[in-house]
Amino acid sequence: MKIVFLCLIWLSCAAGSVRAEQSAIGYVKTVADATVIVEGDLQIPAVLGSPIRVGQVIKTDERGAAGITLKDNTVLSIGPNTELEIKAYQFEPQQERLELNASLLKGTLQYISGVIAKLKPEAVTLKTPSGVIAVRGTRFLAKVDP
């Protein structure tokens, strides 16, 4: 009975881990000081390798910074006092499902395009409180003052 119980716990943990990896759209590759990943009411400290999922907000304080690489090799680097939300992301080139929709709520962002922008540039948008950036190049910097 004890072995069956332990096997059920192990299977439950393994299935949760697989689901977590499947829903990850990218990972934190660099992080400095207080950077958190906000999901609902939860604030999770960002560390190297933290998974990034749709709907999360990556937030830095006055000394914080983070570098994120998405599955299509898009690189998002954020500076101090920044809030960046990933609103939508699809990277399934075989099914022609390509989308990256993010919002820079405040702070700074350096964007380096990945495969989505190369295959379907119109599928990449970055919203700010005062406008929308449509990606037609390979890299840009954006700054939003609160």
XYZ file of C-alpha atoms in Angstrom:
146
model
C 0.000 0.000 0.000
C 2.828 2.380 0.914
C 4.586 1.696 -2.421
C 1.392 2.406 -4.387
C 0.950 5.677 -2.499
C 4.554 6.729 -3.237
C 4.138 5.808 -6.914
C 1.000 7.955 -7.138
C 2.846 10.915 -5.602
C 5.757 10.458 -8.020
C 3.416 10.238 -11.037
C 1.555 13.338 -9.881
C 4.807 15.299 -9.553
C 6.111 14.076 -12.909
C 2.880 15.028 -14.689
C 2.937 18.486 -13.089
C 6.530 18.989 -14.172
C 5.724 18.020 -17.768
C 2.730 20.396 -17.810
C 4.876 23.224 -16.413
C 7.532 22.704 -19.080
C 4.924 22.484 -21.852
C 3.314 25.779 -20.907
C 6.641 27.610 -20.589
C 7.191 29.949 -23.525
C 10.698 30.921 -22.488
C 13.165 31.137 -19.650
C 15.021 33.733 -17.605
C 18.622 33.727 -18.868
C 20.014 36.595 -16.799
C 18.714 38.249 -13.659
C 19.943 40.966 -11.317
C 18.729 41.942 -7.860
C 15.028 42.052 -7.153
C 13.227 40.741 -10.190
C 9.947 38.942 -9.715
C 7.510 37.080 -11.892
C 3.948 38.040 -11.074
C 1.142 35.611 -11.760
C -2.188 36.650 -10.289
C -1.581 37.419 -6.633
C 1.684 35.459 -6.542
C 5.098 37.131 -6.792
C 7.819 34.589 -7.488
C 11.472 35.694 -7.285
C 13.044 35.227 -10.722
C 16.149 33.063 -10.863
C 18.219 31.711 -13.719
C 16.076 29.220 -15.591
C 12.723 30.414 -14.262
C 10.040 29.504 -16.801
C 8.002 32.318 -18.349
C 4.350 31.752 -19.212
C 1.637 33.713 -21.003
C -0.120 36.125 -18.666
C 2.822 36.643 -16.351
C 4.335 40.046 -15.615
C 8.096 40.325 -15.194
C 8.825 43.129 -12.746
C 12.098 44.714 -11.658
C 12.846 47.216 -8.914
C 15.230 50.190 -9.132
C 18.278 47.865 -9.251
C 16.694 44.966 -11.089
C 17.192 43.680 -14.620
C 16.443 40.497 -16.493
C 17.089 38.791 -19.797
C 14.497 36.407 -21.191
C 14.816 34.126 -24.190
C 11.592 32.834 -25.699
C 11.217 29.508 -27.519
C 11.575 31.174 -30.927
C 14.853 32.816 -29.794
C 13.313 36.245 -29.256
C 15.395 38.028 -26.626
C 13.733 40.460 -24.219
C 16.043 42.440 -21.929
C 14.422 44.647 -19.324
C 16.032 47.278 -17.144
C 15.326 48.793 -13.725
C 11.775 49.758 -12.683
C 10.228 47.806 -15.524
C 7.007 45.875 -15.873
C 6.590 43.674 -18.949
C 3.575 41.461 -19.533
C 3.491 38.643 -22.063
C -0.142 38.703 -23.194
C -0.077 36.097 -25.958
C 2.467 33.751 -27.467
C 2.206 31.004 -30.053
C 5.148 29.315 -31.705
C 3.984 26.456 -33.855
C 5.527 27.129 -37.287
C 4.281 23.836 -38.773
C 0.679 24.880 -38.064
C 1.436 28.518 -39.017
C 0.507 29.638 -35.496
C 2.861 32.469 -34.731
C 2.169 35.286 -32.275
C 3.975 37.429 -29.747
C 1.941 40.098 -28.005
C 3.526 41.889 -25.059
C 2.875 45.050 -23.091
C 5.576 47.300 -21.704
C 3.714 48.877 -18.794
C 6.706 50.945 -17.628
C 10.496 50.955 -17.798
C 12.876 49.913 -20.547
C 13.032 47.042 -22.989
C 15.534 45.901 -25.574
C 13.961 43.573 -28.108
C 15.886 41.304 -30.471
C 13.658 39.422 -32.865
C 13.445 35.677 -33.092
C 11.914 33.286 -35.565
C 8.339 34.625 -35.232
C 9.351 38.107 -36.437
C 11.368 36.621 -39.281
C 8.558 34.341 -40.500
C 5.587 36.622 -39.799
C 6.584 40.156 -38.725
C 2.961 41.305 -38.421
C 2.436 38.688 -35.669
C 4.670 40.599 -33.244
C 3.309 43.605 -31.349
C 4.447 45.480 -28.288
C 1.885 47.677 -26.601
C 2.745 50.655 -24.415
C 0.395 52.958 -22.492
C 0.624 55.461 -25.368
C 0.814 53.286 -28.480
C 1.642 50.043 -30.236
C 4.984 49.095 -31.754
C 4.721 46.856 -34.778
C 7.938 44.974 -35.343
C 9.419 45.288 -38.821
C 13.088 45.131 -37.953
C 15.292 42.919 -35.936
C 15.893 44.979 -32.813
C 14.738 48.072 -31.001
C 14.784 49.838 -27.644
C 11.663 51.147 -25.938
C 11.214 53.262 -22.833
C 7.960 54.009 -21.025
C 7.971 56.678 -18.333
C 5.290 56.213 -15.686
